[in-house]
PDB file of C-alpha atoms in Angstrom:
ATOM      1  CA  MET M   1     130.743 139.276 -31.140  1.00  0.00           C
ATOM      2  CA  THR M   2     131.403 137.146 -34.113  1.00  0.00           C
ATOM      3  CA  HIS M   3     134.802 138.543 -34.784  1.00  0.00           C
ATOM      4  CA  LEU M   4     135.891 138.186 -31.211  1.00  0.00           C
ATOM      5  CA  LEU M   5     134.716 134.599 -31.096  1.00  0.00           C
ATOM      6  CA  LEU M   6     136.654 134.188 -34.585  1.00  0.00           C
ATOM      7  CA  ALA M   7     139.849 135.962 -33.051  1.00  0.00           C
ATOM      8  CA  GLY M   8     139.388 133.649 -30.012  1.00  0.00           C
ATOM      9  CA  SER M   9     139.521 130.526 -32.118  1.00  0.00           C
ATOM     10  CA  VAL M  10     142.550 131.692 -34.224  1.00  0.00           C
ATOM     11  CA  VAL M  11     144.479 132.454 -30.924  1.00  0.00           C
ATOM     12  CA  ALA M  12     143.438 129.026 -29.585  1.00  0.00           C
ATOM     13  CA  ALA M  13     144.489 127.349 -32.768  1.00  0.00           C
ATOM     14  CA  LEU M  14     147.956 129.121 -32.580  1.00  0.00           C
ATOM     15  CA  ALA M  15     148.574 128.149 -28.967  1.00  0.00           C
ATOM     16  CA  LEU M  16     147.953 124.402 -30.144  1.00  0.00           C
ATOM     17  CA  VAL M  17     150.606 124.602 -33.154  1.00  0.00           C
ATOM     18  CA  PRO M  18     153.652 123.921 -30.942  1.00  0.00           C
ATOM     19  CA  ALA M  19     151.704 120.987 -28.900  1.00  0.00           C
ATOM     20  CA  ALA M  20     150.679 119.530 -32.375  1.00  0.00           C
ATOM     21  CA  ALA M  21     154.319 119.733 -33.812  1.00  0.00           C
ATOM     22  CA  GLN M  22     155.763 117.947 -30.852  1.00  0.00           C
ATOM     23  CA  ARG M  23     153.541 114.872 -31.243  1.00  0.00           C
ATOM     24  CA  ALA M  24     154.680 111.699 -32.763  1.00  0.00           C
ATOM     25  CA  PRO M  25     153.809 111.242 -36.394  1.00  0.00           C
ATOM     26  CA  ALA M  26     150.805 109.288 -36.954  1.00  0.00           C
ATOM     27  CA  THR M  27     151.087 106.109 -38.749  1.00  0.00           C
ATOM     28  CA  ALA M  28     149.039 103.290 -40.084  1.00  0.00           C
ATOM     29  CA  ASP M  29     151.318 100.515 -38.635  1.00  0.00           C
ATOM     30  CA  PRO M  30     150.503  99.941 -35.003  1.00  0.00           C
ATOM     31  CA  ALA M  31     154.042  98.238 -34.600  1.00  0.00           C
ATOM     32  CA  VAL M  32     155.568 101.628 -35.604  1.00  0.00           C
ATOM     33  CA  ALA M  33     153.336 103.605 -33.580  1.00  0.00           C
ATOM     34  CA  GLU M  34     154.437 101.657 -30.455  1.00  0.00           C
ATOM     35  CA  ARG M  35     158.110 102.442 -31.035  1.00  0.00           C
ATOM     36  CA  VAL M  36     157.547 106.176 -31.204  1.00  0.00           C
ATOM     37  CA  PRO M  37     158.015 107.385 -27.529  1.00  0.00           C
ATOM     38  CA  PRO M  38     155.519 109.862 -26.376  1.00  0.00           C
ATOM     39  CA  ILE M  39     156.748 113.364 -25.778  1.00  0.00           C
ATOM     40  CA  THR M  40     156.925 114.041 -22.288  1.00  0.00           C
ATOM     41  CA  GLN M  41     158.665 116.670 -20.106  1.00  0.00           C
ATOM     42  CA  PRO M  42     162.506 116.138 -19.851  1.00  0.00           C
ATOM     43  CA  PRO M  43     163.738 114.671 -16.597  1.00  0.00           C
ATOM     44  CA  ASN M  44     165.029 116.838 -13.780  1.00  0.00           C
ATOM     45  CA  ALA M  45     168.639 116.019 -14.484  1.00  0.00           C
ATOM     46  CA  THR M  46     171.763 117.250 -15.946  1.00  0.00           C
ATOM     47  CA  ILE M  47     174.235 115.144 -17.900  1.00  0.00           C
ATOM     48  CA  MET M  48     177.853 115.672 -16.730  1.00  0.00           C
ATOM     49  CA  ALA M  49     181.279 114.399 -16.465  1.00  0.00           C
ATOM     50  CA  GLU M  50     183.406 113.761 -13.550  1.00  0.00           C
ATOM     51  CA  PRO M  51     186.811 115.319 -13.609  1.00  0.00           C
ATOM     52  CA  VAL M  52     188.412 111.947 -13.909  1.00  0.00           C
ATOM     53  CA  ALA M  53     186.201 110.896 -16.790  1.00  0.00           C
ATOM     54  CA  LEU M  54     187.212 114.026 -18.540  1.00  0.00           C
ATOM     55  CA  PHE M  55     190.816 112.869 -17.880  1.00  0.00           C
ATOM     56  CA  ILE M  56     190.130 109.161 -19.127  1.00  0.00           C
ATOM     57  CA  GLY M  57     188.622 110.450 -22.222  1.00  0.00           C
ATOM     58  CA  ALA M  58     191.617 112.591 -23.162  1.00  0.00           C
ATOM     59  CA  CYS M  59     193.781 109.227 -22.706  1.00  0.00           C
ATOM     60  CA  ASP M  60     192.433 108.132 -26.140  1.00  0.00           C
ATOM     61  CA  ALA M  61     195.691 107.795 -27.903  1.00  0.00           C
ATOM     62  CA  ASP M  62     194.707 106.448 -31.231  1.00  0.00           C
ATOM     63  CA  GLY M  63     191.773 108.842 -31.575  1.00  0.00           C
ATOM     64  CA  ASP M  64     189.202 106.189 -32.243  1.00  0.00           C
ATOM     65  CA  ALA M  65     186.795 107.543 -29.491  1.00  0.00           C
ATOM     66  CA  ARG M  66     187.391 104.496 -27.251  1.00  0.00           C
ATOM     67  CA  VAL M  67     189.994 104.305 -24.285  1.00  0.00           C
ATOM     68  CA  THR M  68     191.284 100.871 -23.384  1.00  0.00           C
ATOM     69  CA  ARG M  69     192.850 100.292 -20.045  1.00  0.00           C
ATOM     70  CA  THR M  70     196.365 100.034 -21.849  1.00  0.00           C
ATOM     71  CA  GLU M  71     195.729 103.521 -23.263  1.00  0.00           C
ATOM     72  CA  LEU M  72     194.715 104.769 -19.702  1.00  0.00           C
ATOM     73  CA  ARG M  73     197.567 103.323 -17.975  1.00  0.00           C
ATOM     74  CA  ALA M  74     200.058 104.767 -20.495  1.00  0.00           C
ATOM     75  CA  CYS M  75     198.396 107.983 -20.025  1.00  0.00           C
ATOM     76  CA  VAL M  76     198.359 108.063 -16.108  1.00  0.00           C
ATOM     77  CA  ALA M  77     202.320 107.232 -16.467  1.00  0.00           C
ATOM     78  CA  ARG M  78     202.727 110.185 -18.652  1.00  0.00           C
ATOM     79  CA  SER M  79     201.060 112.657 -16.397  1.00  0.00           C
ATOM     80  CA  PHE M  80     202.519 111.135 -13.518  1.00  0.00           C
ATOM     81  CA  ALA M  81     206.123 111.913 -15.160  1.00  0.00           C
ATOM     82  CA  SER M  82     205.072 115.175 -16.021  1.00  0.00           C
ATOM     83  CA  THR M  83     204.516 116.412 -12.264  1.00  0.00           C
ATOM     84  CA  ASP M  84     207.099 118.364 -10.695  1.00  0.00           C
ATOM     85  CA  LYS M  85     207.909 116.106  -7.773  1.00  0.00           C
ATOM     86  CA  ALA M  86     210.882 116.273  -4.976  1.00  0.00           C
ATOM     87  CA  ARG M  87     211.055 112.521  -5.585  1.00  0.00           C
ATOM     88  CA  PRO M  88     210.606 111.172  -8.997  1.00  0.00           C
ATOM     89  CA  GLU M  89     209.176 107.774  -7.719  1.00  0.00           C
ATOM     90  CA  SER M  90     206.321 109.431  -5.772  1.00  0.00           C
ATOM     91  CA  MET M  91     204.621 112.587  -5.094  1.00  0.00           C
ATOM     92  CA  GLY M  92     203.348 114.011  -1.800  1.00  0.00           C
ATOM     93  CA  TYR M  93     199.879 115.146  -1.172  1.00  0.00           C
ATOM     94  CA  ILE M  94     200.451 118.715  -2.032  1.00  0.00           C
ATOM     95  CA  GLU M  95     202.275 117.361  -5.368  1.00  0.00           C
ATOM     96  CA  MET M  96     199.009 115.275  -5.757  1.00  0.00           C
ATOM     97  CA  ALA M  97     196.867 118.170  -5.600  1.00  0.00           C
ATOM     98  CA  ASP M  98     199.193 119.874  -8.335  1.00  0.00           C
ATOM     99  CA  TRP M  99     198.576 116.835 -10.626  1.00  0.00           C
ATOM    100  CA  ALA M 100     194.859 117.032  -9.863  1.00  0.00           C
ATOM    101  CA  GLU M 101     194.543 120.593 -10.805  1.00  0.00           C
ATOM    102  CA  ARG M 102     196.713 120.233 -13.837  1.00  0.00           C
ATOM    103  CA  TRP M 103     195.049 117.131 -15.150  1.00  0.00           C
ATOM    104  CA  LEU M 104     191.597 116.894 -13.305  1.00  0.00           C
ATOM    105  CA  GLY M 105     191.000 120.757 -13.517  1.00  0.00           C
ATOM    106  CA  ASP M 106     190.687 121.229  -9.597  1.00  0.00           C
ATOM    107  CA  ARG M 107     193.075 120.431  -6.659  1.00  0.00           C
ATOM    108  CA  ASN M 108     190.027 118.980  -4.686  1.00  0.00           C
ATOM    109  CA  ALA M 109     188.982 116.745  -7.661  1.00  0.00           C
ATOM    110  CA  LEU M 110     188.723 113.046  -7.124  1.00  0.00           C
ATOM    111  CA  PRO M 111     190.563 110.604  -6.620  1.00  0.00           C
ATOM    112  CA  SER M 112     191.725 112.366  -3.474  1.00  0.00           C
ATOM    113  CA  ALA M 113     195.503 111.950  -2.159  1.00  0.00           C
ATOM    114  CA  TYR M 114     194.114 109.977   1.037  1.00  0.00           C
ATOM    115  CA  GLU M 115     191.899 107.224  -0.892  1.00  0.00           C
ATOM    116  CA  THR M 116     194.988 106.999  -3.369  1.00  0.00           C
ATOM    117  CA  ASP M 117     197.621 106.634  -0.844  1.00  0.00           C
ATOM    118  CA  THR M 118     196.756 102.815   0.143  1.00  0.00           C
ATOM    119  CA  ASP M 119     199.958 102.336   2.340  1.00  0.00           C
ATOM    120  CA  GLY M 120     199.526 105.219   4.296  1.00  0.00           C
ATOM    121  CA  ASP M 121     202.964 106.572   3.871  1.00  0.00           C
ATOM    122  CA  ASN M 122     201.999 110.174   2.874  1.00  0.00           C
ATOM    123  CA  ARG M 123     203.312 109.482  -0.780  1.00  0.00           C
ATOM    124  CA  ILE M 124     201.563 108.575  -3.835  1.00  0.00           C
ATOM    125  CA  THR M 125     203.324 106.150  -6.304  1.00  0.00           C
ATOM    126  CA  LEU M 126     202.579 105.695 -10.024  1.00  0.00           C
ATOM    127  CA  ALA M 127     201.411 102.176  -9.102  1.00  0.00           C
ATOM    128  CA  GLU M 128     198.892 103.618  -6.509  1.00  0.00           C
ATOM    129  CA  LEU M 129     197.758 106.359  -8.893  1.00  0.00           C
ATOM    130  CA  THR M 130     197.244 103.851 -11.488  1.00  0.00           C
ATOM    131  CA  ALA M 131     195.283 101.501  -9.208  1.00  0.00           C
ATOM    132  CA  GLN M 132     193.001 104.342  -8.037  1.00  0.00           C
ATOM    133  CA  ILE M 133     192.348 105.452 -11.850  1.00  0.00           C
ATOM    134  CA  ASP M 134     191.785 101.675 -12.787  1.00  0.00           C
ATOM    135  CA  LYS M 135     189.183 101.526  -9.892  1.00  0.00           C
ATOM    136  CA  THR M 136     187.254 104.473 -11.670  1.00  0.00           C
ATOM    137  CA  PHE M 137     187.736 102.885 -15.071  1.00  0.00           C
ATOM    138  CA  THR M 138     186.113  99.641 -13.791  1.00  0.00           C
ATOM    139  CA  ARG M 139     183.105 101.437 -12.167  1.00  0.00           C
ATOM    140  CA  LEU M 140     182.516 103.336 -15.495  1.00  0.00           C
ATOM    141  CA  ASP M 141     182.832 100.403 -17.625  1.00  0.00           C
ATOM    142  CA  ARG M 142     179.148  99.570 -17.498  1.00  0.00           C
ATOM    143  CA  ASP M 143     179.371  96.955 -20.404  1.00  0.00           C
ATOM    144  CA  LYS M 144     182.385  95.202 -18.723  1.00  0.00           C
ATOM    145  CA  ASP M 145     184.259  95.117 -22.035  1.00  0.00           C
ATOM    146  CA  ASP M 146     187.370  96.804 -20.696  1.00  0.00           C
ATOM    147  CA  VAL M 147     186.805  99.815 -23.189  1.00  0.00           C
ATOM    148  CA  LEU M 148     185.172 103.088 -22.410  1.00  0.00           C
ATOM    149  CA  VAL M 149     183.351 104.975 -24.846  1.00  0.00           C
ATOM    150  CA  ARG M 150     181.996 108.514 -24.472  1.00  0.00           C
ATOM    151  CA  SER M 151     178.588 107.653 -23.368  1.00  0.00           C
ATOM    152  CA  GLU M 152     180.265 105.452 -20.665  1.00  0.00           C
ATOM    153  CA  LEU M 153     182.087 108.705 -19.464  1.00  0.00           C
ATOM    154  CA  LEU M 154     178.817 110.427 -18.706  1.00  0.00           C
ATOM    155  CA  THR M 155     176.760 110.435 -15.801  1.00  0.00           C
ATOM    156  CA  LEU M 156     173.264 111.659 -15.034  1.00  0.00           C
ATOM    157  CA  ASP M 157     173.148 114.105 -12.055  1.00  0.00           C
ATOM    158  CA  SER M 158     169.334 114.114 -10.642  1.00  0.00           C
ATOM    159  CA  THR M 159     170.231 115.682  -7.456  1.00  0.00           C
ATOM    160  CA  ARG M 160     170.239 119.220  -8.918  1.00  0.00           C
ATOM    161  CA  PRO M 161     167.157 121.034  -7.481  1.00  0.00           C
ATOM    162  CA  ASN M 162     164.200 122.132  -9.691  1.00  0.00           C
ATOM    163  CA  ARG M 163     164.450 125.718 -10.396  1.00  0.00           C
ATOM    164  CA  LEU M 164     160.741 125.852 -10.906  1.00  0.00           C
ATOM    165  CA  ASP M 165     158.365 127.220  -8.412  1.00  0.00           C
ATOM    166  CA  GLN M 166     154.882 125.751  -7.499  1.00  0.00           C
ATOM    167  CA  ARG M 167     153.285 127.536 -10.227  1.00  0.00           C
ATOM    168  CA  GLY M 168     155.777 126.251 -12.985  1.00  0.00           C
ATOM    169  CA  ARG M 169     157.716 129.491 -13.257  1.00  0.00           C
ATOM    170  CA  ARG M 170     161.432 129.701 -13.091  1.00  0.00           C
ATOM    171  CA  GLY M 171     162.611 131.095  -9.593  1.00  0.00           C
ATOM    172  CA  ARG M 172     165.729 132.606  -8.514  1.00  0.00           C
ATOM    173  CA  ALA M 173     168.466 130.182  -7.558  1.00  0.00           C
ATOM    174  CA  PRO M 174     168.970 129.733  -3.752  1.00  0.00           C
ATOM    175  CA  ARG M 175     171.904 131.774  -2.419  1.00  0.00           C
TER     176      ARG M 175
END
């Protein structure tokens, strides 16, 4: 009986080791202890980047991990010029889809041709594309310093369903 009790104690102690390793270090200074965040379950969210944010990040011309509006506009102009177009001054909706596939990774990535074509002539000019990407730049520029850093290009997607069932076990993804 004592062997079982001892074995049970060892198993219980081993079960507590991972939990103890995750606790914040004990300190005598209460000010330091208040700054150490408690360990909790991670949020049910995924860090991701919109396709247009990936494009903006690639517009960092000088390699300083910061994208200015000037760098972005030059990058949009280069990407616009590189697209095969029937007319050099504008692109149609299919050509815009080709641009989006090449530069954003998918023909259906936002911004869409419909929201970019502000004058409704079924053509997208460099000015219209630049204005649309500028709107995204402004939306992502959280500190309003007219420069985007990598952390501003990331978003949290908390709409993804939790794949745990009611008992806390991983379930199969819905089909």
